[in-house]
Short mmCIF file of C-alpha atoms in Angstrom, two decimals:
data_model
loop_
_atom_site.label_atom_id
_atom_site.label_comp_id
_atom_site.label_asym_id
_atom_site.label_seq_id
_atom_site.Cartn_x
_atom_site.Cartn_y
_atom_site.Cartn_z
CA MET K 23 111.15 -30.01 73.31
CA THR K 24 109.53 -29.32 70.12
CA SER K 25 107.25 -26.41 69.88
CA HIS K 26 103.42 -26.69 69.26
CA PRO K 27 101.55 -24.43 66.94
CA SER K 28 99.21 -23.63 69.79
CA SER K 29 102.02 -22.96 72.38
CA PRO K 30 102.48 -19.37 73.21
CA ALA K 31 105.27 -17.32 71.75
CA ILE K 32 108.26 -16.93 73.61
CA LEU K 33 109.34 -13.95 71.32
CA SER K 34 106.86 -11.78 69.41
CA VAL K 35 108.03 -9.00 67.04
CA ALA K 36 105.55 -6.69 65.48
CA GLY K 37 106.08 -3.83 63.00
CA LEU K 38 109.96 -3.66 63.65
CA LYS K 39 111.53 -0.86 61.60
CA LYS K 40 115.09 0.08 61.85
CA CYS K 41 116.79 3.16 60.09
CA PHE K 42 120.21 4.33 60.12
CA GLY K 43 119.92 7.93 59.05
CA ARG K 44 118.20 7.56 55.62
CA LEU K 45 119.02 3.81 55.30
CA ASP K 46 115.96 1.69 56.09
CA VAL K 47 117.43 -1.55 57.06
CA LEU K 48 114.40 -3.18 58.49
CA ARG K 49 111.13 -2.05 56.98
CA GLY K 50 108.46 -3.52 59.24
CA ILE K 51 109.01 -7.15 60.59
CA SER K 52 106.54 -9.27 62.40
CA LEU K 53 107.19 -12.79 63.54
CA ASN K 54 106.29 -15.13 66.51
CA VAL K 55 108.82 -17.59 67.93
CA ARG K 56 107.63 -20.48 69.97
CA GLU K 57 109.48 -22.14 72.53
CA GLY K 58 111.77 -25.06 71.14
CA GLU K 59 111.74 -23.56 67.57
CA VAL K 60 114.71 -23.21 65.56
CA LEU K 61 114.40 -20.30 63.02
CA ALA K 62 117.09 -20.06 60.31
CA LEU K 63 117.40 -16.51 58.79
CA ILE K 64 118.76 -16.58 55.45
CA GLY K 65 119.28 -13.71 52.89
CA ALA K 66 122.28 -11.85 51.12
CA SER K 67 124.29 -9.64 53.08
CA GLY K 68 122.56 -6.48 53.89
CA SER K 69 119.23 -7.92 53.78
CA GLY K 70 118.72 -7.19 57.53
CA LYS K 71 119.63 -10.53 59.40
CA SER K 72 122.13 -9.12 61.70
CA THR K 73 120.08 -5.97 62.40
CA LEU K 74 117.17 -7.97 63.21
CA LEU K 75 118.94 -10.28 65.65
CA ARG K 76 120.64 -7.10 67.24
CA CYS K 77 117.14 -5.53 67.56
CA LEU K 78 115.88 -8.51 69.58
CA ASN K 79 118.12 -8.05 72.42
CA ARG K 80 118.33 -4.38 71.91
CA LEU K 81 121.85 -4.00 71.00
CA GLU K 82 120.34 -1.76 68.24
CA THR K 83 117.32 0.19 69.53
CA PRO K 84 114.44 -0.23 66.94
CA THR K 85 113.10 2.80 65.22
CA GLU K 86 109.61 1.55 65.40
CA GLY K 87 107.79 -1.45 66.46
CA SER K 88 107.92 -3.88 69.56
CA VAL K 89 109.75 -6.86 70.78
CA ARG K 90 108.16 -8.98 73.36
CA TYR K 91 109.67 -11.65 75.41
CA ARG K 92 107.07 -13.91 77.29
CA GLY K 93 104.45 -11.25 76.60
CA GLU K 94 106.49 -8.33 78.06
CA GLU K 95 107.75 -5.66 75.99
CA ILE K 96 111.77 -5.27 76.00
CA THR K 97 112.54 -1.63 77.19
CA ALA K 98 115.52 0.16 78.50
CA GLU K 99 114.18 -0.44 82.03
CA ASN K 100 114.26 -4.33 81.86
CA LEU K 101 117.00 -4.60 79.46
CA ASN K 102 119.39 -6.23 81.59
CA ARG K 103 117.22 -8.73 82.91
CA MET K 104 116.03 -9.70 79.30
CA ARG K 105 119.61 -9.91 78.04
CA ARG K 106 119.89 -12.77 80.58
CA GLU K 107 117.23 -14.47 78.93
CA ILE K 108 118.11 -13.76 75.26
CA GLY K 109 121.93 -15.07 74.83
CA MET K 110 123.98 -13.96 71.75
CA VAL K 111 126.71 -15.45 69.88
CA PHE K 112 128.45 -13.19 67.10
CA GLN K 113 130.39 -13.62 64.14
CA ARG K 114 133.67 -12.43 65.71
CA PHE K 115 134.14 -13.87 69.15
CA HIS K 116 134.45 -11.23 71.40
CA LEU K 117 136.43 -13.03 73.98
CA PHE K 118 138.57 -11.35 76.41
CA PRO K 119 142.11 -12.21 75.36
CA HIS K 120 143.77 -11.87 78.91
CA LEU K 121 141.31 -14.37 80.38
CA THR K 122 141.39 -18.06 79.99
CA ALA K 123 138.49 -19.96 78.32
CA LEU K 124 137.30 -21.00 81.85
CA GLU K 125 137.50 -17.35 83.31
CA ASN K 126 135.76 -16.05 80.07
CA VAL K 127 132.71 -18.41 80.67
CA THR K 128 132.57 -17.76 84.36
CA LEU K 129 132.86 -14.03 84.29
CA ALA K 130 129.11 -13.31 83.51
CA PRO K 131 127.57 -15.88 85.95
CA CYS K 132 129.59 -14.14 88.72
CA LYS K 133 129.08 -10.55 87.72
CA VAL K 134 125.47 -10.92 86.34
CA LEU K 135 123.96 -13.69 88.32
CA GLY K 136 126.00 -13.37 91.49
CA LEU K 137 126.80 -16.94 91.39
CA PRO K 138 129.55 -18.09 93.79
CA ALA K 139 133.10 -18.65 92.11
CA LYS K 140 133.17 -22.32 92.96
CA GLN K 141 129.68 -22.89 91.55
CA ALA K 142 130.36 -20.59 88.48
CA GLU K 143 133.69 -22.54 87.68
CA GLU K 144 131.90 -26.00 88.01
CA GLU K 145 129.07 -24.98 85.71
CA ALA K 146 131.65 -23.42 83.14
CA ARG K 147 133.59 -26.67 83.17
CA GLU K 148 130.53 -28.53 82.44
CA LEU K 149 129.61 -26.26 79.58
CA LEU K 150 133.15 -26.30 78.10
CA ALA K 151 132.82 -29.95 78.15
CA GLN K 152 129.62 -29.75 76.40
CA VAL K 153 131.17 -27.83 73.37
CA GLN K 154 134.07 -30.28 73.48
CA LEU K 155 136.51 -28.21 75.00
CA GLY K 156 136.83 -29.58 78.37
CA ALA K 157 140.69 -29.98 77.94
CA LYS K 158 141.15 -26.26 76.96
CA CYS K 159 139.83 -24.68 80.20
CA GLU K 160 143.18 -23.08 80.90
CA ALA K 161 144.06 -22.00 77.40
CA TYR K 162 143.84 -18.45 76.38
CA PRO K 163 141.87 -17.29 73.16
CA GLY K 164 145.24 -16.71 71.33
CA GLU K 165 146.13 -20.27 71.84
CA LEU K 166 142.77 -21.56 70.16
CA SER K 167 141.69 -22.12 66.61
CA GLY K 168 138.67 -19.94 65.55
CA GLY K 169 136.35 -22.92 65.82
CA GLN K 170 137.45 -23.26 69.45
CA GLN K 171 137.17 -19.68 70.16
CA GLN K 172 133.66 -19.77 68.87
CA ARG K 173 132.68 -22.71 70.81
CA VAL K 174 134.01 -20.96 73.84
CA ALA K 175 131.72 -17.93 72.92
CA ILE K 176 128.83 -20.45 72.74
CA ALA K 177 129.60 -21.74 76.27
CA ARG K 178 129.81 -18.33 77.65
CA ALA K 179 126.32 -17.44 76.20
CA LEU K 180 125.04 -20.69 77.67
CA ALA K 181 126.51 -19.67 81.05
CA LEU K 182 123.76 -17.30 81.76
CA LYS K 183 121.04 -20.05 81.32
CA PRO K 184 119.34 -18.03 78.42
CA ALA K 185 115.82 -19.21 77.20
CA VAL K 186 116.45 -18.03 73.73
CA MET K 187 119.89 -18.15 71.70
CA LEU K 188 120.72 -15.66 68.86
CA PHE K 189 123.44 -16.64 66.40
CA ASP K 190 124.69 -14.05 64.01
CA GLU K 191 126.45 -15.76 61.06
CA PRO K 192 128.36 -17.81 63.87
CA THR K 193 130.67 -19.55 61.27
CA SER K 194 131.18 -16.90 58.64
CA ALA K 195 134.58 -15.77 60.24
CA LEU K 196 135.92 -19.41 60.28
CA ASP K 197 138.23 -21.23 57.91
CA PRO K 198 136.01 -23.80 56.05
CA GLU K 199 137.56 -26.88 57.71
CA LEU K 200 136.59 -25.31 61.23
CA VAL K 201 132.96 -24.56 60.41
CA GLY K 202 131.69 -28.21 61.03
CA GLU K 203 132.80 -28.26 64.71
CA VAL K 204 130.66 -25.17 65.50
CA LEU K 205 127.62 -26.45 63.52
CA GLU K 206 127.84 -29.77 65.46
CA VAL K 207 127.68 -27.92 68.78
CA MET K 208 124.50 -26.01 67.58
CA ARG K 209 122.97 -29.17 66.14
CA ASP K 210 123.34 -30.50 69.65
CA LEU K 211 121.68 -27.54 71.26
CA ALA K 212 118.76 -27.82 68.81
CA ALA K 213 118.24 -31.66 69.74
CA GLU K 214 118.16 -30.50 73.38
CA GLY K 215 115.08 -28.36 72.36
CA ARG K 216 116.69 -24.94 72.72
CA THR K 217 114.93 -22.00 71.11
CA MET K 218 117.28 -20.52 68.48
CA LEU K 219 117.40 -17.77 65.94
CA VAL K 220 120.32 -18.49 63.38
CA ALA K 221 121.29 -15.95 60.80
CA THR K 222 123.42 -18.18 58.28
CA HIS K 223 124.48 -18.91 54.99
CA GLU K 224 125.15 -22.64 55.72
CA MET K 225 121.92 -24.08 53.81
CA GLY K 226 122.60 -27.43 54.84
CA PHE K 227 122.31 -26.70 58.52
CA ALA K 228 119.20 -24.71 57.95
CA ARG K 229 117.71 -27.68 56.13
CA GLU K 230 118.65 -30.25 58.55
CA VAL K 231 118.02 -28.43 61.92
CA SER K 232 115.64 -25.41 61.52
CA SER K 233 111.85 -25.62 61.99
CA ARG K 234 111.29 -22.69 59.97
CA VAL K 235 113.21 -20.71 57.34
CA LEU K 236 112.87 -16.93 56.92
CA PHE K 237 114.13 -15.55 53.80
CA LEU K 238 114.97 -11.78 54.32
CA ASP K 239 115.20 -9.19 51.32
CA GLY K 240 115.45 -5.55 51.59
CA GLY K 241 114.60 -5.41 55.20
CA LEU K 242 111.43 -7.64 54.87
CA ILE K 243 110.59 -11.31 55.43
CA LEU K 244 109.89 -12.11 51.92
CA GLU K 245 109.24 -15.80 52.44
CA GLU K 246 109.01 -18.17 55.25
CA GLY K 247 107.98 -21.85 55.97
CA PRO K 248 109.27 -25.11 56.67
CA PRO K 249 112.91 -25.71 55.13
CA GLU K 250 111.76 -28.13 52.66
CA GLN K 251 109.39 -25.56 51.28
CA VAL K 252 111.44 -22.44 51.41
CA LEU K 253 114.90 -24.32 50.43
CA GLU K 254 113.59 -27.01 47.90
CA ALA K 255 110.49 -25.14 46.34
CA PRO K 256 110.45 -21.49 46.96
CA ARG K 257 107.55 -19.42 45.87
CA GLU K 258 109.39 -16.19 45.46
CA GLU K 259 111.68 -15.62 42.38
CA ARG K 260 114.05 -13.43 44.72
CA THR K 261 114.40 -16.54 47.11
CA ARG K 262 115.03 -18.77 43.85
CA ALA K 263 117.69 -16.41 42.72
CA PHE K 264 119.59 -16.12 46.20
CA LEU K 265 119.59 -19.96 46.56
CA ALA K 266 120.90 -20.41 43.10
CA ARG K 267 123.78 -18.07 43.66
CA VAL K 268 124.53 -19.59 47.12
CA LEU K 269 124.41 -23.26 45.74
CA GLN K 270 126.69 -21.93 42.60
CA ARG K 271 129.23 -20.51 45.17
CA GLY K 272 129.04 -23.78 47.28
#
């Protein structure tokens, strides 16, 4: 599914601020995300990308402002229900080391959704096959590469059938040769029409897959637009300087 400009926002963020003590990490973020959109969040480390994602599913409590999912504000009271709708994949995989890949993926559907064990296992096997790990169901995280662990983490997030997927620098902890296999899975998810917000330093992925690119700088969205505009012809000097540094490193 591709989003339509007139379709209602699935996520709405208004005046979002987050302070840690005297440090203002987010200084007033407002944005609408429509169903089927893929948003790439780019910017230097410390620009607020991870904090923004963590505020969207309330791993961090905003200091000010609101986040609405399908028009309903996310609050402490409805948090567990909302987290089922908004899945998250982290830089570090956060898998349970004592559980197999299959057990890591079945845990939440059984505990949170109350699925029968047999149904949860069937669905988990399908998800692991979808992320090209059908043969690794019985492997423990310590027996998997970083790329494989991250793909298990993606399958685990998908197991709750979220409507929105948040990815916080999902390839930054991986060896370079393993990055491609995770991005391939994410490309497939985007092709299915999933709504995704991805904080990333992978400009090729942002260019190919995203419907919009947001450049964050100092806790603000400094520039946003289609990838060809933001990445190929940025309007802001700060955006140009950031992209020049990234390309130089690449």
